[in-house]
């Protein structure tokens, strides 16, 4: 019998919230989720608010993630942040390969193939984002896209580490659009991703957590979170208000 997977609800703040805004948010969030059990909670603030959020969440059930990371230990990479800089301040993990970074900042599968193992080597939990565009879905290319991203981005992760990766399925057409994948679409894609991991390691496929992301809101979270291959959510817009984010956490709690 496999261990049940503990759901993870992570809030991707993107380029929102100053340190003062972040402090106000966390002050409102912690009492709202203090009694929830059986769920892991993560927030992903901009780099400048990471230290403050690590300090303000210490001793709570909230983990703090970065939104991106370089793979190198250090070097001439202007504007980038290295894994050791995140672990120095006790950051728990990092989002990698978000579609906005792939599209707007040129993050490639080749770079991600180095970033995912670099995060794991430093003890950071990577949340690797994958997903198809609307055009790719209409062309029937969803599985081809997911296969390419999963295979390449995880290619250098050793089999015994694969189960520590968190994968977020975020169909690009559902991000920030108010359009959510139907439960059938979300389940089908997440099951496909799990099967891809299973081609490398069946044990990893059972332990890897697969999140859904794309217009997750308090009113659709429970339905998505009940699906067998969905182990949590990566939430954008609805993670910016403590009340709506706490409601989504509540939908995942025991
Ligand atoms: P929304 O929840 O705003 O659609 O954003 C999803 C997302 O990109 C999370 O990483």
mmCIF file of N, CA and C in Angstrom, residues 19-92:
data_model
loop_
_atom_site.group_PDB
_atom_site.id
_atom_site.type_symbol
_atom_site.label_atom_id
_atom_site.label_comp_id
_atom_site.label_asym_id
_atom_site.label_seq_id
_atom_site.Cartn_x
_atom_site.Cartn_y
_atom_site.Cartn_z
ATOM 1 N N UNK A 19 6.964 44.191 0.632
ATOM 2 C CA UNK A 19 7.181 43.507 1.914
ATOM 3 C C UNK A 19 6.036 43.865 2.882
ATOM 4 N N UNK A 20 5.642 45.118 2.892
ATOM 5 C CA UNK A 20 4.551 45.537 3.799
ATOM 6 C C UNK A 20 3.248 44.818 3.435
ATOM 7 N N UNK A 21 2.951 44.715 2.146
ATOM 8 C CA UNK A 21 1.736 43.996 1.714
ATOM 9 C C UNK A 21 1.811 42.524 2.138
ATOM 10 N N UNK A 22 3.008 41.945 1.980
ATOM 11 C CA UNK A 22 3.192 40.523 2.295
ATOM 12 C C UNK A 22 2.975 40.277 3.789
ATOM 13 N N UNK A 23 3.510 41.203 4.618
ATOM 14 C CA UNK A 23 3.338 41.073 6.073
ATOM 15 C C UNK A 23 1.856 41.153 6.448
ATOM 16 N N UNK A 24 1.132 42.068 5.813
ATOM 17 C CA UNK A 24 -0.299 42.205 6.116
ATOM 18 C C UNK A 24 -1.036 40.929 5.711
ATOM 19 N N UNK A 25 -0.663 40.389 4.563
ATOM 20 C CA UNK A 25 -1.307 39.160 4.074
ATOM 21 C C UNK A 25 -1.078 38.005 5.049
ATOM 22 N N UNK A 26 0.183 37.820 5.456
ATOM 23 C CA UNK A 26 0.491 36.634 6.259
ATOM 24 C C UNK A 26 -0.159 36.755 7.646
ATOM 25 N N UNK A 27 -0.251 37.993 8.138
ATOM 26 C CA UNK A 27 -0.941 38.220 9.409
ATOM 27 C C UNK A 27 -2.407 37.823 9.328
ATOM 28 N N UNK A 28 -3.004 38.022 8.163
ATOM 29 C CA UNK A 28 -4.416 37.660 7.983
ATOM 30 C C UNK A 28 -4.576 36.177 7.667
ATOM 31 N N UNK A 29 -3.559 35.586 7.030
ATOM 32 C CA UNK A 29 -3.701 34.186 6.604
ATOM 33 C C UNK A 29 -3.522 33.198 7.762
ATOM 34 N N UNK A 30 -2.468 33.400 8.567
ATOM 35 C CA UNK A 30 -2.104 32.370 9.547
ATOM 36 C C UNK A 30 -3.258 31.979 10.473
ATOM 37 N N UNK A 31 -3.981 32.936 11.075
ATOM 38 C CA UNK A 31 -5.089 32.503 11.950
ATOM 39 C C UNK A 31 -6.192 31.775 11.187
ATOM 40 N N UNK A 32 -6.349 32.093 9.897
ATOM 41 C CA UNK A 32 -7.429 31.449 9.131
ATOM 42 C C UNK A 32 -7.135 29.985 8.826
ATOM 43 N N UNK A 33 -5.837 29.616 8.760
ATOM 44 C CA UNK A 33 -5.525 28.237 8.346
ATOM 45 C C UNK A 33 -4.904 27.408 9.478
ATOM 46 N N UNK A 34 -4.803 28.014 10.665
ATOM 47 C CA UNK A 34 -4.060 27.373 11.760
ATOM 48 C C UNK A 34 -4.605 25.990 12.120
ATOM 49 N N UNK A 35 -5.889 25.783 11.969
ATOM 50 C CA UNK A 35 -6.463 24.510 12.421
ATOM 51 C C UNK A 35 -6.589 23.487 11.298
ATOM 52 N N UNK A 36 -6.260 23.870 10.086
ATOM 53 C CA UNK A 36 -6.389 22.915 8.972
ATOM 54 C C UNK A 36 -5.324 21.840 9.073
ATOM 55 N N UNK A 37 -5.750 20.631 8.777
ATOM 56 C CA UNK A 37 -4.873 19.478 8.933
ATOM 57 C C UNK A 37 -4.817 18.720 7.603
ATOM 58 N N UNK A 38 -3.714 17.996 7.407
ATOM 59 C CA UNK A 38 -3.640 17.130 6.229
ATOM 60 C C UNK A 38 -3.409 17.880 4.942
ATOM 61 N N UNK A 39 -2.820 19.067 5.044
ATOM 62 C CA UNK A 39 -2.547 19.847 3.835
ATOM 63 C C UNK A 39 -1.260 20.638 4.058
ATOM 64 N N UNK A 40 -0.436 20.733 3.024
ATOM 65 C CA UNK A 40 0.740 21.609 3.082
ATOM 66 C C UNK A 40 0.401 22.893 2.354
ATOM 67 N N UNK A 41 0.919 24.005 2.883
ATOM 68 C CA UNK A 41 0.611 25.319 2.315
ATOM 69 C C UNK A 41 1.917 26.004 1.940
ATOM 70 N N UNK A 42 1.946 26.597 0.772
ATOM 71 C CA UNK A 42 3.137 27.328 0.344
ATOM 72 C C UNK A 42 2.764 28.694 -0.203
ATOM 73 N N UNK A 43 3.635 29.670 0.032
ATOM 74 C CA UNK A 43 3.481 30.963 -0.640
ATOM 75 C C UNK A 43 4.761 31.214 -1.441
ATOM 76 N N UNK A 44 4.599 31.874 -2.569
ATOM 77 C CA UNK A 44 5.726 32.132 -3.478
ATOM 78 C C UNK A 44 5.803 33.629 -3.727
ATOM 79 N N UNK A 45 6.422 34.370 -2.807
ATOM 80 C CA UNK A 45 6.502 35.830 -2.942
ATOM 81 C C UNK A 45 7.647 36.222 -3.885
ATOM 82 N N UNK A 46 7.676 37.484 -4.323
ATOM 83 C CA UNK A 46 8.831 37.986 -5.057
ATOM 84 C C UNK A 46 10.090 37.873 -4.181
ATOM 85 N N UNK A 47 11.260 37.835 -4.817
ATOM 86 C CA UNK A 47 12.511 37.632 -4.077
ATOM 87 C C UNK A 47 12.655 38.548 -2.865
ATOM 88 N N UNK A 48 12.314 39.833 -3.051
ATOM 89 C CA UNK A 48 12.598 40.795 -1.983
ATOM 90 C C UNK A 48 11.775 40.561 -0.725
ATOM 91 N N UNK A 49 10.660 39.829 -0.853
ATOM 92 C CA UNK A 49 9.838 39.564 0.338
ATOM 93 C C UNK A 49 10.121 38.185 0.936
ATOM 94 N N UNK A 50 11.053 37.423 0.347
ATOM 95 C CA UNK A 50 11.281 36.049 0.835
ATOM 96 C C UNK A 50 11.739 36.027 2.290
ATOM 97 N N UNK A 51 12.762 36.836 2.594
ATOM 98 C CA UNK A 51 13.311 36.812 3.954
ATOM 99 C C UNK A 51 12.232 37.152 4.988
ATOM 100 N N UNK A 52 11.466 38.206 4.709
ATOM 101 C CA UNK A 52 10.416 38.619 5.648
ATOM 102 C C UNK A 52 9.383 37.513 5.828
ATOM 103 N N UNK A 53 9.045 36.821 4.721
ATOM 104 C CA UNK A 53 8.025 35.773 4.824
ATOM 105 C C UNK A 53 8.570 34.528 5.538
ATOM 106 N N UNK A 54 9.845 34.216 5.342
ATOM 107 C CA UNK A 54 10.443 33.104 6.090
ATOM 108 C C UNK A 54 10.364 33.413 7.583
ATOM 109 N N UNK A 55 10.720 34.650 7.956
ATOM 110 C CA UNK A 55 10.690 35.032 9.375
ATOM 111 C C UNK A 55 9.260 34.990 9.922
ATOM 112 N N UNK A 56 8.312 35.498 9.145
ATOM 113 C CA UNK A 56 6.936 35.617 9.653
ATOM 114 C C UNK A 56 6.184 34.299 9.669
ATOM 115 N N UNK A 57 6.683 33.290 8.949
ATOM 116 C CA UNK A 57 5.977 32.003 8.927
ATOM 117 C C UNK A 57 6.672 30.954 9.780
ATOM 118 N N UNK A 58 7.790 31.318 10.396
ATOM 119 C CA UNK A 58 8.530 30.342 11.209
ATOM 120 C C UNK A 58 7.606 29.772 12.295
ATOM 121 N N UNK A 59 7.622 28.441 12.416
ATOM 122 C CA UNK A 59 6.767 27.800 13.417
ATOM 123 C C UNK A 59 5.328 27.604 12.966
ATOM 124 N N UNK A 60 4.999 28.077 11.787
ATOM 125 C CA UNK A 60 3.634 27.882 11.271
ATOM 126 C C UNK A 60 3.648 26.731 10.272
ATOM 127 N N UNK A 61 2.487 26.445 9.671
ATOM 128 C CA UNK A 61 2.435 25.374 8.666
ATOM 129 C C UNK A 61 2.565 25.915 7.246
ATOM 130 N N UNK A 62 3.154 27.094 7.107
ATOM 131 C CA UNK A 62 3.314 27.688 5.768
ATOM 132 C C UNK A 62 4.782 27.617 5.346
ATOM 133 N N UNK A 63 4.997 27.113 4.136
ATOM 134 C CA UNK A 63 6.343 27.038 3.563
ATOM 135 C C UNK A 63 6.517 28.178 2.555
ATOM 136 N N UNK A 64 7.759 28.601 2.385
ATOM 137 C CA UNK A 64 8.025 29.742 1.498
ATOM 138 C C UNK A 64 8.858 29.282 0.303
ATOM 139 N N UNK A 65 8.384 29.614 -0.881
ATOM 140 C CA UNK A 65 9.034 29.232 -2.135
ATOM 141 C C UNK A 65 9.406 30.482 -2.927
ATOM 142 N N UNK A 66 10.520 30.393 -3.675
ATOM 143 C CA UNK A 66 10.847 31.432 -4.651
ATOM 144 C C UNK A 66 10.047 31.174 -5.930
ATOM 145 N N UNK A 67 10.146 32.096 -6.871
ATOM 146 C CA UNK A 67 9.390 31.951 -8.122
ATOM 147 C C UNK A 67 10.265 31.473 -9.279
ATOM 148 N N UNK A 68 11.575 31.531 -9.096
ATOM 149 C CA UNK A 68 12.513 31.032 -10.092
ATOM 150 C C UNK A 68 13.883 30.944 -9.433
ATOM 151 N N UNK A 69 14.860 30.382 -10.152
ATOM 152 C CA UNK A 69 16.194 30.210 -9.589
ATOM 153 C C UNK A 69 17.153 29.893 -10.725
ATOM 154 N N UNK A 70 18.414 30.298 -10.598
ATOM 155 C CA UNK A 70 19.439 29.863 -11.546
ATOM 156 C C UNK A 70 19.988 28.518 -11.090
ATOM 157 N N UNK A 71 20.627 27.780 -12.018
ATOM 158 C CA UNK A 71 21.171 26.479 -11.614
ATOM 159 C C UNK A 71 22.597 26.566 -11.073
ATOM 160 N N UNK A 72 23.308 27.658 -11.429
ATOM 161 C CA UNK A 72 24.724 27.727 -11.041
ATOM 162 C C UNK A 72 24.871 28.122 -9.572
ATOM 163 N N UNK A 73 26.028 27.779 -9.014
ATOM 164 C CA UNK A 73 26.319 28.131 -7.611
ATOM 165 C C UNK A 73 26.553 29.625 -7.462
ATOM 166 N N UNK A 74 27.161 30.222 -8.496
ATOM 167 C CA UNK A 74 27.452 31.656 -8.522
ATOM 168 C C UNK A 74 27.977 31.937 -9.925
ATOM 169 N N UNK A 75 28.194 33.199 -10.249
ATOM 170 C CA UNK A 75 28.769 33.479 -11.561
ATOM 171 C C UNK A 75 28.258 34.763 -12.157
ATOM 172 N N UNK A 76 28.669 35.010 -13.399
ATOM 173 C CA UNK A 76 28.315 36.252 -14.091
ATOM 174 C C UNK A 76 26.942 36.085 -14.738
ATOM 175 N N UNK A 77 25.907 36.134 -13.915
ATOM 176 C CA UNK A 77 24.528 35.986 -14.388
ATOM 177 C C UNK A 77 23.707 37.126 -13.778
ATOM 178 N N UNK A 78 23.841 38.306 -14.360
ATOM 179 C CA UNK A 78 23.233 39.511 -13.791
ATOM 180 C C UNK A 78 21.729 39.332 -13.567
ATOM 181 N N UNK A 79 21.295 39.637 -12.376
ATOM 182 C CA UNK A 79 19.866 39.598 -12.073
ATOM 183 C C UNK A 79 19.378 38.260 -11.562
ATOM 184 N N UNK A 80 20.240 37.245 -11.575
ATOM 185 C CA UNK A 80 19.801 35.899 -11.195
ATOM 186 C C UNK A 80 20.064 35.617 -9.713
ATOM 187 N N UNK A 81 19.427 34.561 -9.204
ATOM 188 C CA UNK A 81 19.591 34.155 -7.810
ATOM 189 C C UNK A 81 19.968 32.671 -7.773
ATOM 190 N N UNK A 82 20.997 32.340 -6.994
ATOM 191 C CA UNK A 82 21.535 30.978 -6.949
ATOM 192 C C UNK A 82 20.850 30.147 -5.859
ATOM 193 N N UNK A 83 20.882 28.807 -6.019
ATOM 194 C CA UNK A 83 20.245 27.927 -5.025
ATOM 195 C C UNK A 83 20.722 28.188 -3.598
ATOM 196 N N UNK A 84 22.034 28.365 -3.418
ATOM 197 C CA UNK A 84 22.566 28.560 -2.071
ATOM 198 C C UNK A 84 22.102 29.857 -1.422
ATOM 199 N N UNK A 85 21.719 30.823 -2.258
ATOM 200 C CA UNK A 85 21.209 32.088 -1.708
ATOM 201 C C UNK A 85 19.812 31.884 -1.120
ATOM 202 N N UNK A 86 19.080 30.929 -1.704
ATOM 203 C CA UNK A 86 17.738 30.630 -1.187
ATOM 204 C C UNK A 86 17.835 29.787 0.088
ATOM 205 N N UNK A 87 18.725 28.804 0.077
ATOM 206 C CA UNK A 87 18.819 27.956 1.276
ATOM 207 C C UNK A 87 19.398 28.738 2.451
ATOM 208 N N UNK A 88 20.241 29.725 2.160
ATOM 209 C CA UNK A 88 20.834 30.517 3.251
ATOM 210 C C UNK A 88 19.764 31.171 4.114
ATOM 211 N N UNK A 89 18.641 31.553 3.486
ATOM 212 C CA UNK A 89 17.575 32.201 4.269
ATOM 213 C C UNK A 89 16.421 31.230 4.568
ATOM 214 N N UNK A 90 16.676 29.921 4.421
ATOM 215 C CA UNK A 90 15.673 28.899 4.779
ATOM 216 C C UNK A 90 14.438 28.883 3.893
ATOM 217 N N UNK A 91 14.610 29.267 2.631
ATOM 218 C CA UNK A 91 13.510 29.085 1.678
ATOM 219 C C UNK A 91 13.338 27.584 1.451
ATOM 220 N N UNK A 92 12.085 27.143 1.292
ATOM 221 C CA UNK A 92 11.785 25.713 1.221
ATOM 222 C C UNK A 92 11.952 25.133 -0.187
#
